[in-house]
Coordinates of C-alpha atoms and ligand atoms in Angstrom, one line a residue:
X67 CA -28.2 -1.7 -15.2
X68 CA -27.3 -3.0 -12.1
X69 CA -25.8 -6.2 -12.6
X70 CA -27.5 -9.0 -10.6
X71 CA -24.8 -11.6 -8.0
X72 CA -24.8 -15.0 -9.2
X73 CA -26.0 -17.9 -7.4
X74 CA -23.3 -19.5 -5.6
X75 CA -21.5 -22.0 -7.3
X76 CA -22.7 -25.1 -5.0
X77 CA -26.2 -23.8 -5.7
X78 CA -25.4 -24.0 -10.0
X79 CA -24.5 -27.4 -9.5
X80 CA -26.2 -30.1 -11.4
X81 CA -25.3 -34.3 -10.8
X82 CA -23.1 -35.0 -13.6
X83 CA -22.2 -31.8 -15.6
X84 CA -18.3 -31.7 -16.1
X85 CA -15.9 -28.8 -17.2
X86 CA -13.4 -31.7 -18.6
X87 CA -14.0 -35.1 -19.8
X88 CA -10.6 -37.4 -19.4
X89 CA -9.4 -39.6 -22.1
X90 CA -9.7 -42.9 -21.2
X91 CA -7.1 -44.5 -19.2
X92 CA -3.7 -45.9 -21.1
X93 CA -1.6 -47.3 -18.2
X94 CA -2.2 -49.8 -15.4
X95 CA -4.6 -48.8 -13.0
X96 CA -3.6 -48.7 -9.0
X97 CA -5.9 -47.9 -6.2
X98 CA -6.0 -44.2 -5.0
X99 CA -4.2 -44.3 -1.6
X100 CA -6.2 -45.5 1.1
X101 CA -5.4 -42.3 3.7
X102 CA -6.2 -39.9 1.3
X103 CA -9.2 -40.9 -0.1
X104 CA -12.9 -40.0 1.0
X105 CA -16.0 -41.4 0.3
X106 CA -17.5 -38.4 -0.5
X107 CA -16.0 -35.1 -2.2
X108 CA -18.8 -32.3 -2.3
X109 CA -17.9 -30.6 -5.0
X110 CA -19.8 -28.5 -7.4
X111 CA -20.3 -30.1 -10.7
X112 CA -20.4 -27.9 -13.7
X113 CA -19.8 -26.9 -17.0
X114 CA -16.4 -25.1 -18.2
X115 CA -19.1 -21.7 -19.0
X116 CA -20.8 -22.2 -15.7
X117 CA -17.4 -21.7 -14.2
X118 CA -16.4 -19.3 -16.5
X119 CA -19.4 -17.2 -16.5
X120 CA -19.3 -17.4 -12.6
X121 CA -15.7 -16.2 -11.8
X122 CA -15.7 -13.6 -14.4
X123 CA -19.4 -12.2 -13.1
X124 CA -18.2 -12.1 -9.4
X125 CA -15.2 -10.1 -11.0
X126 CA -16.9 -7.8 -12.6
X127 CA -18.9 -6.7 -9.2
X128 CA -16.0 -5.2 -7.9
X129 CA -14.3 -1.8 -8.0
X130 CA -10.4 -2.3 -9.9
X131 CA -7.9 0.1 -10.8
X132 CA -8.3 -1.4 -14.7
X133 CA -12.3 -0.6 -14.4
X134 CA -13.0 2.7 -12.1
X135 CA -10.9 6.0 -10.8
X136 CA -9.8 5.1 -7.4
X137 CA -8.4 8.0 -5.2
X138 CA -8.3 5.9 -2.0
X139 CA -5.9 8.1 -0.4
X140 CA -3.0 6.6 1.7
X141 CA -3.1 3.4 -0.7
X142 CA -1.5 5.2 -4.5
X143 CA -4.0 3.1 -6.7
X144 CA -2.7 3.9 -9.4
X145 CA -2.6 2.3 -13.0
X146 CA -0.6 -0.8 -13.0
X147 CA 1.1 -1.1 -16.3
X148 CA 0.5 -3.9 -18.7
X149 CA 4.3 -4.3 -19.4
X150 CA 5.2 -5.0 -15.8
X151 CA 3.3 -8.5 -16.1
X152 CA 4.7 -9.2 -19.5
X153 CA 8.1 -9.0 -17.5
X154 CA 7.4 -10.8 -14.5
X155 CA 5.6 -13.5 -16.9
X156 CA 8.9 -14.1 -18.6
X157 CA 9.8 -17.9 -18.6
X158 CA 12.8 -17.5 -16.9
X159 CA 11.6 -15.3 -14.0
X160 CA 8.7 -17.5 -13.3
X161 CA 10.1 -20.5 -13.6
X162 CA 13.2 -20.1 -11.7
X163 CA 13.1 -22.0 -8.5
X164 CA 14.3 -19.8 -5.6
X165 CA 16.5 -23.0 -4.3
X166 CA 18.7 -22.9 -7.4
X167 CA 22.2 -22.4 -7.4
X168 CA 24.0 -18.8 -7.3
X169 CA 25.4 -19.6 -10.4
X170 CA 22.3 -20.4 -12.5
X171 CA 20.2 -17.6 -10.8
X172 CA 22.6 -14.5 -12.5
X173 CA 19.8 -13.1 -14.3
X174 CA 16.9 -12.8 -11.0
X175 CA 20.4 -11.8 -8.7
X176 CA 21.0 -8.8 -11.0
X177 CA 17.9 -7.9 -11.2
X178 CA 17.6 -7.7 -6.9
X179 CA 21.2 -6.1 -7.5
X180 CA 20.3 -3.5 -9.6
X181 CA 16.7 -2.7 -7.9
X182 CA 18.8 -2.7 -4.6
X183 CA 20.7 -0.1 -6.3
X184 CA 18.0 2.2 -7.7
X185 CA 16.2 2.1 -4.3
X186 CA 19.4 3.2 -2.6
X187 CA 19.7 6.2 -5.2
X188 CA 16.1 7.1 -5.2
X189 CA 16.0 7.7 -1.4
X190 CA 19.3 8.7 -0.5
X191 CA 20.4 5.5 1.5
X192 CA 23.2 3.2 2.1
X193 CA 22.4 -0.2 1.5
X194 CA 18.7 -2.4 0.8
X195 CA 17.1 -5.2 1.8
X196 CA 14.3 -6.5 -0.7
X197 CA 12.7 -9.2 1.5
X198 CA 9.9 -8.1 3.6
X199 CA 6.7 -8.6 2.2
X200 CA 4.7 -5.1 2.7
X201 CA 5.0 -1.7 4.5
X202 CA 4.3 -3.1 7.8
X203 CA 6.5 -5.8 7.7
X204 CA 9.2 -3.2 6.5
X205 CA 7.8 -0.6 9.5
X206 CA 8.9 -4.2 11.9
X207 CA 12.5 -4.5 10.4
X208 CA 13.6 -0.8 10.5
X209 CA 12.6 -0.8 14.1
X210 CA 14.0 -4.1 14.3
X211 CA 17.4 -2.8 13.2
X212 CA 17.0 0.0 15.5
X213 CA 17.0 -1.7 18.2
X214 CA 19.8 -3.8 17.3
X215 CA 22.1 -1.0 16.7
X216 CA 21.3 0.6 20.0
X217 CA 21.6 -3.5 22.3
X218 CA 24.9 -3.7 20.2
X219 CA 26.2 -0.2 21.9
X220 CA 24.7 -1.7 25.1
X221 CA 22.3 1.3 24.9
X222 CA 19.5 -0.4 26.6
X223 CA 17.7 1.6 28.5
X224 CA 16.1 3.5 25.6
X225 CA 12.3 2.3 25.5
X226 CA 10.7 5.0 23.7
X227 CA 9.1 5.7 20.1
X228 CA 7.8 9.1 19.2
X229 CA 5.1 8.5 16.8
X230 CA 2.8 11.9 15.2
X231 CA -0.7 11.6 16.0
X232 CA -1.3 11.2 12.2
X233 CA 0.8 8.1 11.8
X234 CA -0.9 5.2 9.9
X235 CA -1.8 2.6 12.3
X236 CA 0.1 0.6 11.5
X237 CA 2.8 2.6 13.3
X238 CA 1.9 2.2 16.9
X239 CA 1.6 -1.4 16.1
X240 CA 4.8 -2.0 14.8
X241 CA 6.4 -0.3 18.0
X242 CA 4.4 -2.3 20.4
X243 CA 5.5 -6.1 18.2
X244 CA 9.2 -4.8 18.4
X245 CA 9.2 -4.3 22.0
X246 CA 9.3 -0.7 22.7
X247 CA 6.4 1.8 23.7
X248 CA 4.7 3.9 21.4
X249 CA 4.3 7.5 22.6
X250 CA 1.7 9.9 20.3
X251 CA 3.0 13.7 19.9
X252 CA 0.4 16.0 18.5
X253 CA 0.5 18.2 15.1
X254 CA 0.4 21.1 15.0
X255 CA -2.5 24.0 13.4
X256 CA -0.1 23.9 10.0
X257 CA -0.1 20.0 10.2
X258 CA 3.3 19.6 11.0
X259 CA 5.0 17.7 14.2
X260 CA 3.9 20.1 17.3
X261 CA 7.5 21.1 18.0
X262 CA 7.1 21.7 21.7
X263 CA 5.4 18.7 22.6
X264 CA 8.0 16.9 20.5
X265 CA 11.5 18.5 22.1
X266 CA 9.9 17.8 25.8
X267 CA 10.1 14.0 24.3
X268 CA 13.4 13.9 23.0
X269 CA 15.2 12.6 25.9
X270 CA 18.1 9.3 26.9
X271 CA 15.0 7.3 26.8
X272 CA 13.8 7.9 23.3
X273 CA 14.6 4.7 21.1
X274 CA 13.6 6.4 17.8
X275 CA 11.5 8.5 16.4
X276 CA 8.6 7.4 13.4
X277 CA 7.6 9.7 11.2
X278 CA 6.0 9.5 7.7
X279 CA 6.8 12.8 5.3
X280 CA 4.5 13.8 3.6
X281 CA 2.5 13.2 6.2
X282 CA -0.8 11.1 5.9
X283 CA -2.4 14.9 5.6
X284 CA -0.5 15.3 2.7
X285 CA 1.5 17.8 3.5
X286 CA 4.9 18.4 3.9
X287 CA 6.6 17.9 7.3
X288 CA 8.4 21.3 7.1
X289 CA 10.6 20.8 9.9
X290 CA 11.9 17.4 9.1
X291 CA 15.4 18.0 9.4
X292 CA 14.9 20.3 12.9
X293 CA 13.4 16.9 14.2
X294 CA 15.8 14.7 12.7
X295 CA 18.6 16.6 14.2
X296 CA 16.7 17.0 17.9
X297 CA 16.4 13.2 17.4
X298 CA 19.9 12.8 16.5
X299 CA 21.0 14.8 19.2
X300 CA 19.3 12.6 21.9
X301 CA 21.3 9.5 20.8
X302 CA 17.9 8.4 18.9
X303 CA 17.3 7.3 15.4
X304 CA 14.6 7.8 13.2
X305 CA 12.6 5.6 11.1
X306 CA 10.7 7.4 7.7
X307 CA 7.5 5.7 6.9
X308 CA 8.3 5.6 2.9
X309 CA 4.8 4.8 2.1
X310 CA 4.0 8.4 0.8
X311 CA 7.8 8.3 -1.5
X312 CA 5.1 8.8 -4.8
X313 CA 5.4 12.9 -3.5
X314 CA 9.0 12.6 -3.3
X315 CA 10.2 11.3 -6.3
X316 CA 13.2 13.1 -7.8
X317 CA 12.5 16.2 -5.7
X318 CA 14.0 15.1 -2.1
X319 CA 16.1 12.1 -0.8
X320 CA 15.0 11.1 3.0
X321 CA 18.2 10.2 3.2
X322 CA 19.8 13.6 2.3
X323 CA 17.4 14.9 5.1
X324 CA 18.5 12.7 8.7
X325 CA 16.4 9.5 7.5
X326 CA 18.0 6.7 9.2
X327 CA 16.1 3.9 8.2
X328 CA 12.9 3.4 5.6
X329 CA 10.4 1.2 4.0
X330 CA 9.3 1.6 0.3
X331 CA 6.0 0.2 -0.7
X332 CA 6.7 -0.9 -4.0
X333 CA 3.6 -1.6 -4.4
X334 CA 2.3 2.2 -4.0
X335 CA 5.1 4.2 -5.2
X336 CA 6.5 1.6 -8.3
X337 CA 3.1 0.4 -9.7
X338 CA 2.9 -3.3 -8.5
X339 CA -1.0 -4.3 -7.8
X340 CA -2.2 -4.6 -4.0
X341 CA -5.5 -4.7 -2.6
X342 CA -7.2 -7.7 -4.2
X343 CA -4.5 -7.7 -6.8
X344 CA -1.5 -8.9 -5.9
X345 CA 0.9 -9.4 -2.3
X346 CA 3.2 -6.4 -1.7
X347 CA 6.7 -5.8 -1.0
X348 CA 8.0 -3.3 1.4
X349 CA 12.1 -3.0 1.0
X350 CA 14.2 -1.5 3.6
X351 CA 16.5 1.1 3.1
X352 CA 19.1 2.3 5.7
X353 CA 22.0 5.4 6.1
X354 CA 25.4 3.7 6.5
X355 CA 25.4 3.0 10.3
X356 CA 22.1 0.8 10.2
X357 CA 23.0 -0.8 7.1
X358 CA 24.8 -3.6 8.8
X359 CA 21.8 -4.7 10.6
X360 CA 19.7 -5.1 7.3
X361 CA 17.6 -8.6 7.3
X362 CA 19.5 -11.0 5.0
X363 CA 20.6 -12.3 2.6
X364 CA 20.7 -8.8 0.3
X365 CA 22.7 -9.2 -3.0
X366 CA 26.1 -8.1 -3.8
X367 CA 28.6 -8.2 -6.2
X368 CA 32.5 -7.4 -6.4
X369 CA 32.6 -5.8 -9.7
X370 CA 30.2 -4.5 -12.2
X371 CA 28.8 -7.0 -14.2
X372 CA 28.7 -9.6 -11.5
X373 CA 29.2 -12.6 -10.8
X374 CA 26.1 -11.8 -8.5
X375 CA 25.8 -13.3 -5.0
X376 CA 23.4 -13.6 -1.6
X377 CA 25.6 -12.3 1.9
X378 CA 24.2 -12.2 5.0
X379 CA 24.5 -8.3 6.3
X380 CA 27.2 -8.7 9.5
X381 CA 24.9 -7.7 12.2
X382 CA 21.9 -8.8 10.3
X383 CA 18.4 -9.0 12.7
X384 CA 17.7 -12.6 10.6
X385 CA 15.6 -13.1 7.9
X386 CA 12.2 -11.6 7.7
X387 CA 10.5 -14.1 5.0
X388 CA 11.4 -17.1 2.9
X389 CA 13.2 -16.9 0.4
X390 CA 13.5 -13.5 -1.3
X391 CA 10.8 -11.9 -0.7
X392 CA 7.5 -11.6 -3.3
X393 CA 9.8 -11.8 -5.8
X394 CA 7.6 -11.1 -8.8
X395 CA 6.7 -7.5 -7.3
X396 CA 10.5 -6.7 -7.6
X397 CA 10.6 -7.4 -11.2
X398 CA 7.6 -5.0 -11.7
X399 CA 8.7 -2.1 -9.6
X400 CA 12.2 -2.9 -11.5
X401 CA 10.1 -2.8 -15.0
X402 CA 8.3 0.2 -13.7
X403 CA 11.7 2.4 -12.9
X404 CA 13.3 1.5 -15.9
X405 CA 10.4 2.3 -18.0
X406 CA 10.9 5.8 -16.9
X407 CA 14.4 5.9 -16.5
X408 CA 15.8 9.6 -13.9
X409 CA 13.7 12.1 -15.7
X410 CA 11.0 10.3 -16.2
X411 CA 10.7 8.8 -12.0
X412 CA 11.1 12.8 -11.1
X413 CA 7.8 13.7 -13.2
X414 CA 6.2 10.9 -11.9
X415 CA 5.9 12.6 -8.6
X416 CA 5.5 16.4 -9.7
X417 CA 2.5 14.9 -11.8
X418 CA 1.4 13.0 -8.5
X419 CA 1.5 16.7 -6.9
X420 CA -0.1 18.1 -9.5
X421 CA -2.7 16.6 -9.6
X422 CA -3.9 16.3 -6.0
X423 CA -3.3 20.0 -6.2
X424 CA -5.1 20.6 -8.7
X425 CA -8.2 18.4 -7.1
X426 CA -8.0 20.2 -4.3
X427 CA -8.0 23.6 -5.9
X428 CA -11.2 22.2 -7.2
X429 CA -13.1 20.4 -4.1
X430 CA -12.2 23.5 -1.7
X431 CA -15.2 25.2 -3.0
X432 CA -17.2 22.4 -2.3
X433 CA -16.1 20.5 0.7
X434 CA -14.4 22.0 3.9
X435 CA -10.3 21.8 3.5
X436 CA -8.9 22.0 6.9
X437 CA -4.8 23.1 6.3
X438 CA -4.8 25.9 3.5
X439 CA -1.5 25.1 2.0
X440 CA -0.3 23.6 -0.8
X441 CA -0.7 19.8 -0.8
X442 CA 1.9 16.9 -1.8
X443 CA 0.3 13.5 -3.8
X444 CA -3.0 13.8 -1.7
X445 CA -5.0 16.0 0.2
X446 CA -7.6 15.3 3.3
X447 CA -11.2 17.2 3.0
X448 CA -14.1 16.8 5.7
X449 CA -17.4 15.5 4.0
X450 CA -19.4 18.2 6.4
X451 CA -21.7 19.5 3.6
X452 CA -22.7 23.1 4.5
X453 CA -26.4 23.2 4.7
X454 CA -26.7 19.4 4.9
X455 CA -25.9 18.8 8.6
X456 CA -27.3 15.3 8.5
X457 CA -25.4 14.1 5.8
X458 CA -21.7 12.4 6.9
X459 CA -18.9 11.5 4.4
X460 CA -20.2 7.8 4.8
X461 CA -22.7 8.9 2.5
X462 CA -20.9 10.7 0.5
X463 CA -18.7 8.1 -0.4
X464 CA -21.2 5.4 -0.8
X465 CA -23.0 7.8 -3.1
X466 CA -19.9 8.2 -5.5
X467 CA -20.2 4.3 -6.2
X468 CA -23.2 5.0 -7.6
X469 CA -21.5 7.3 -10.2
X470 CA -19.0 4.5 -10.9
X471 CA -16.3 6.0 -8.6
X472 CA -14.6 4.2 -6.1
X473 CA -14.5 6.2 -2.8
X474 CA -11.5 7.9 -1.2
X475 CA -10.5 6.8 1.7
X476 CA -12.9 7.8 4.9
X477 CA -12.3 8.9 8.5
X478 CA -8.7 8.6 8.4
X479 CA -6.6 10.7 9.6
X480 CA -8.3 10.4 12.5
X481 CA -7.4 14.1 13.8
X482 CA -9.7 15.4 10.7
X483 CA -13.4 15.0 11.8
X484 CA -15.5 13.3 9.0
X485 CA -12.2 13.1 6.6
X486 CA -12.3 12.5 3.0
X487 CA -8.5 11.3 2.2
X488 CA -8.3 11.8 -2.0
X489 CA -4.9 10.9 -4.3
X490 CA -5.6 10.8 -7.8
X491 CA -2.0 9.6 -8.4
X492 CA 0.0 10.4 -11.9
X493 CA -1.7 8.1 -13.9
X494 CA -5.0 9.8 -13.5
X495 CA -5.7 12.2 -16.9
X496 CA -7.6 15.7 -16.6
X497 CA -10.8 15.0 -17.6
X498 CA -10.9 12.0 -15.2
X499 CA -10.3 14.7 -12.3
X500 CA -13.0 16.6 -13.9
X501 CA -15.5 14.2 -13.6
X502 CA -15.1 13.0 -10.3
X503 CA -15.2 17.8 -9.3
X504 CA -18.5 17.2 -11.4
X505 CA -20.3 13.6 -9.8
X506 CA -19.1 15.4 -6.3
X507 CA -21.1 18.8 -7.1
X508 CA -24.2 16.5 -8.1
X509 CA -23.5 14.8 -4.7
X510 CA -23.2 17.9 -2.8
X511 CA -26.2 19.3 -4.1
X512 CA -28.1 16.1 -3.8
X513 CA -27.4 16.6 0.0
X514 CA -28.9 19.6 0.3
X515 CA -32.0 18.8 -1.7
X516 CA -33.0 15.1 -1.4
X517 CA -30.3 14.1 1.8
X518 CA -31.9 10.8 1.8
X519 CA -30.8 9.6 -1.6
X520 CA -27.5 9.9 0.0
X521 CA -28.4 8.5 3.5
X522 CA -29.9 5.2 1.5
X523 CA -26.3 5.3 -1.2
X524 CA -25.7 3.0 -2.8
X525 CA -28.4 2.5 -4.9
X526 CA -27.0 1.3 -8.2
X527 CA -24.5 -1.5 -6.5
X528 CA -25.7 -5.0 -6.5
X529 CA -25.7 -4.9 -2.6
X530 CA -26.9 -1.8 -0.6
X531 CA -24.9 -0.5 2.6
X532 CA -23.2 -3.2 4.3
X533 CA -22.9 -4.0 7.9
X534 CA -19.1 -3.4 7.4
X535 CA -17.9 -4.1 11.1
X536 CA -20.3 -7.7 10.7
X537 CA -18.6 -8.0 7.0
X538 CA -15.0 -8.0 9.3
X539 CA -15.7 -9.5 12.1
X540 CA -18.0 -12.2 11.3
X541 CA -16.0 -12.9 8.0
X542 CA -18.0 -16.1 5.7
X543 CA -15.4 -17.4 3.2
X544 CA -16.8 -20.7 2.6
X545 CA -18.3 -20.9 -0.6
X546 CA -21.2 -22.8 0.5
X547 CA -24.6 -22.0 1.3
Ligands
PLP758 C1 0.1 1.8 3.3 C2 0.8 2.4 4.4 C3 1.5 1.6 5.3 C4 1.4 0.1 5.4 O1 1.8 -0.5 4.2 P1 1.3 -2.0 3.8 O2 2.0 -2.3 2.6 O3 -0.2 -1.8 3.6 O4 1.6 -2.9 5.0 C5 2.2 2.3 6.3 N1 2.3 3.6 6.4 C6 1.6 4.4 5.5 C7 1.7 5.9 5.7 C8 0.9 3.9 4.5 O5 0.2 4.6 3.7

C-alpha cells in the first residue's frame, strides 16, 4: 500500500491540545525577560501521538540503509552496526565536554590515539589528523598541506593539479578553494590515467597530482605507482582520494604505493551513518615529509599507555574545525575496526569486491558494461536498454523504488553515458544481490514491453517524479504551509 504523507504539522494543529501539561508552579514567579519575549509564538499545538505519529510517518517515507538495499555507488551505504551507537552512547563519551582538561579526558585522548594509530597502519602512512569533518574538507587539508610543504621550500611557482577526468567533483573544487588550478587529464580505454596525456603534464609547474584508486569506475588504477613516481620525479606530490579505501582493505597500503597525502571517509569505509544519518569525518593521513603540516592539535603520547596529550604538528596549516572533529564518528569507526580486529578489516574488503563482482557478473547480461575487467567494491553499467531506445537510466532507477530498492547512483562518472554506478558493499548477503539481478530483469523487460510504466516510475512512492533541479534550487524547509 502506498503509504499516504501527513498533513503538515501546522495544519494538525488544534487551539489547546498539549504534548505535556506542567505541574503547577512551586517557586516565586518572575516576569519572562522583556527582550525575549513575543506576543505571539505560532506554534503547532498538539498531542504527544500527533507528534509521535507525525515524525515517525515522515520517517518511514524515506529510503534508509536499516529499511532498503542501497547500492548508491561512490557513497558505501552499508549497514551501520548497532554496537557502534551503544559505544558512542556511553556516558562518558557523550557527556565529556571537549573543553575539559588533558588530564580528565585520558579515556576520549586514547581513543583518538589509538584510531590515529590504526588509520596510519591501515593505509600505510606516517602520522593522522582526525579533525576535518568529511571527505571534502579532508580533499582541502591534504592540498592545504601540499602547498605548505612546497611555500616552506620557497617552491612557489608550482600552480598546477592534475586531476583524472573521473575525479568526484569534489576534486576540481577543492583545487580551485586552495588556490591552485585544476587541470583534467583523460582515461584511458582500460579506465586507467591516459598515460601520455598525463607525462606531457608532469612538469616544474605541477603542484600535485589527485587521484582516487580505485577509481570512481571501480577499477583499479594499474599504474599507480608509474604515476606516483613521474609525479615524484617532477618535484610534485600527490594527494589519494581515500574515499574508495572499502576496496583496499588489507590488500594494499596507498602509502606503500607513493601516496603522499590522504583522506579516509570514515564514514564510508568504517560504518559511521551519512546521508540523512549522521555528519561525517574525513581524517587525514600523510607519508613522513607532509606529516608536519597536519591540521592540529593530533594526539600523542610518550610512552604506551599514555598519559595522552593534544600537540600542535610543527608546521601545522591551523585547525580545520572546532574542537576535535565529529567526535562521535571516531568512536564508531574506532568500534567498527576493533570489532573486526586485522583479519577480520582484510575480508571486509575482499567481500566488498566480491560482491560488486559478483553483481556485475550478473547485470552484464542485462545492462551494457563498458570496461570488461574485473571490478573493485563497485562497478559502473549504462542504463541503455537494448531494444528500448527510449527508455534512460532515469527511469530505470526511479522504477527500482517501486520494488523497494533504493537506486544506484545515476550519470556519474560522467565519462560513462547514461551510467548506473552500483556497490552492494560487504554487508549485503547473497540473496539480497539476487533480488535486486531479479527486480532489474522485470525492469529490463518492462522496457521493452510497456516503456511507459518506466517513463511514468515511480508509481508506488507517495510522490511521483520530482522536479529534482526545483527540489535543489528552490529548497522549502519551513515547515509551514
Ligand atoms: C564521497 C566521496 C568524496 C567526498 O566525501 P564527502 O565525505 O561526501 O565530502 C570524495 N571523493 C570520492 C571519490 C567520494 O566517493
Amino acid at each position: 500500500m502506498k503509504k499516504p504523507i501527513p498533513a503538515l504539522l501546522y495544519e494538525q494543529s488544534e487551539p489547546g491540545r498539549r504534548a505535556a501539561i506542567l505541574p503547577n508552579c512551586d517557586v516565586p514567579e518572575s516576569a519572562f525577560p522583556e527582550d525575549l519575549a513575543r506576543d505571539e509564538l505560532k506554534l503547532p499545538e498538539l498531542s504527544e501521538p500527533g507528534v509521535v505519529r507525525y515524525f515517525t510517518q515522515i520517517s518511514q517515507l524515506n529510503f534508509a540503509i536499516d529499511t532498503n538495499f542501497y547500492p548508491l555507488g561512490s557513497c558505501t551505504m552499508k549497514y551501520n552496526p548497532k554496537v557502534n551507537e551503544a559505544m558512542a552512547a556511553l556516558p562518558g563519551f557523550v557527556g565529556h565536554h571537549p573543553m575539559q582538561d588533558e588530564h580528565l579526558s585520558q579515556g576520549s585522548l586514547e581513543l583518538m590515539y589509538r584510531l590515529q594509530q590504526q588509520l596510519a597502519a591501515v593505509a600505510g602512512f606516517h602520522g593522522v589528523a582526525l579533525q576535518p569533518a568529511a571527505g571534502a574538507q579532508g580533499e582541502f587539508t591534504g592540498i592545504m598541506m601540499i602547498r605548505a610543504y612546497h611555500e616552506s621550500r620557497g617552491d612557489t611557482d608550482r600552480r598546477k593539479v592534475l586531476i583524472p577526468d573521473s575525479a568526484h567533483g569534489t576534486n576540481p573544487a577543492t583545487v580551485t578553494m586552495a588556490g591552485y588550478e585544476p587541470v583534467e587529464i583523460p582515461s584511458d580505454e582500460n579506465g586507467n590515467v591516459d598515460l601520455s596525456a598525463f607525462e606531457q603534464g608532469c612538469d616544474e609547474t605541477l603542484a600535485a597530482l589527485m587521484i582516487t584508486n580505485p577509481n570512481t569506475l571501480g577499477l583499479f588504477e594499474e599504474q599507480i605507482e608509474e604515476v606516483t613516481r613521474l609525479v615524484h620525479e617532477c618535484g610534485g606530490l600527490v594527494y589519494g582520494d581515500g574515499a574508495n579505501m572499502n576496496a583496499l582493505l588489507g590488500a594494499l597500503r596507498p602509502g606503500d604505493v607513493g601516496i603522499d597525502v590522504m583522506h579516509f571517509n570514515l564514514h564510508k569505509t568504517f560504518s559511521t551513518p551519512h546521508g540523512g544519518g549522521g555528519p561525517g569525518a574525513g581524517p587525514v593521513a600523510a607519508a613522513e615529509i607532509l606529516t608536519p603540516f597536519l591540521p592540529g592539535p593530533i594526539v600523542a603520547c610518550d610512552q604506551d599507555g599514555g598519559p595522552y596529550y593534544f600537540t600542535d604538528p610543527p608546521q601545522s596549516i591551523g585547525r580545520l574545525k572546532l574542537f576535535n572533529g565529529n567526535f562521535g564518528m571516531l568512536v564508531r569507526a574506532f568500534t567498527y575496526i576493533l570489532m573486526h580486529g586485522d583479519s577480520g578489516i582484510r575480508e571486509l574488503g575482499e567481500n566488498a569486491v566480491l560482491n560488486a563482482n559478483y553483481l556485475k557478473s550478473r547485470i552484464e547480461k542485462l545492462l551494457p558494461v563498458k570496461f570488461k575487467r574485473g571490478c573493485m567494491h563497485e562497478f559502473v553499467a549504462s542504463g541503455k536498454i537494448d531494444g528500448a531506445d527510449d527508455v534512460h537510466t532515469m527511469d530505470i532507477a526511479k522504477r527500482l523504488l517501486d520494488y523497494g530498492m533504493h537506486a544506484p547512483t545515476v550519470y556519474f562518472p560522467l565519462i560513462v553515458k547514461e551510467a548506473l554506478m552500483i556497490e552492494p558493499t560487504e554487508s549485503e548477503n547473497k540473496r539480497t544481490l539476487d533480488a535486486f539481478v531479479e527486480v532489474l530483469e522485470t525492469i529490463v523487460n518492462e522496457a521493452r514491453e510497456n516503456p511507459d510504466l518506466l517513463h511514468n516510475a515511480p508509481h508506488e512512492m507517495p510522490l511521483r517524479r520530482l522536479d529534482e533541479v526545483k527540489a535543489v534550487k528552490d529548497l522549502v524547509l519551513c515547515m509551514r504551509a
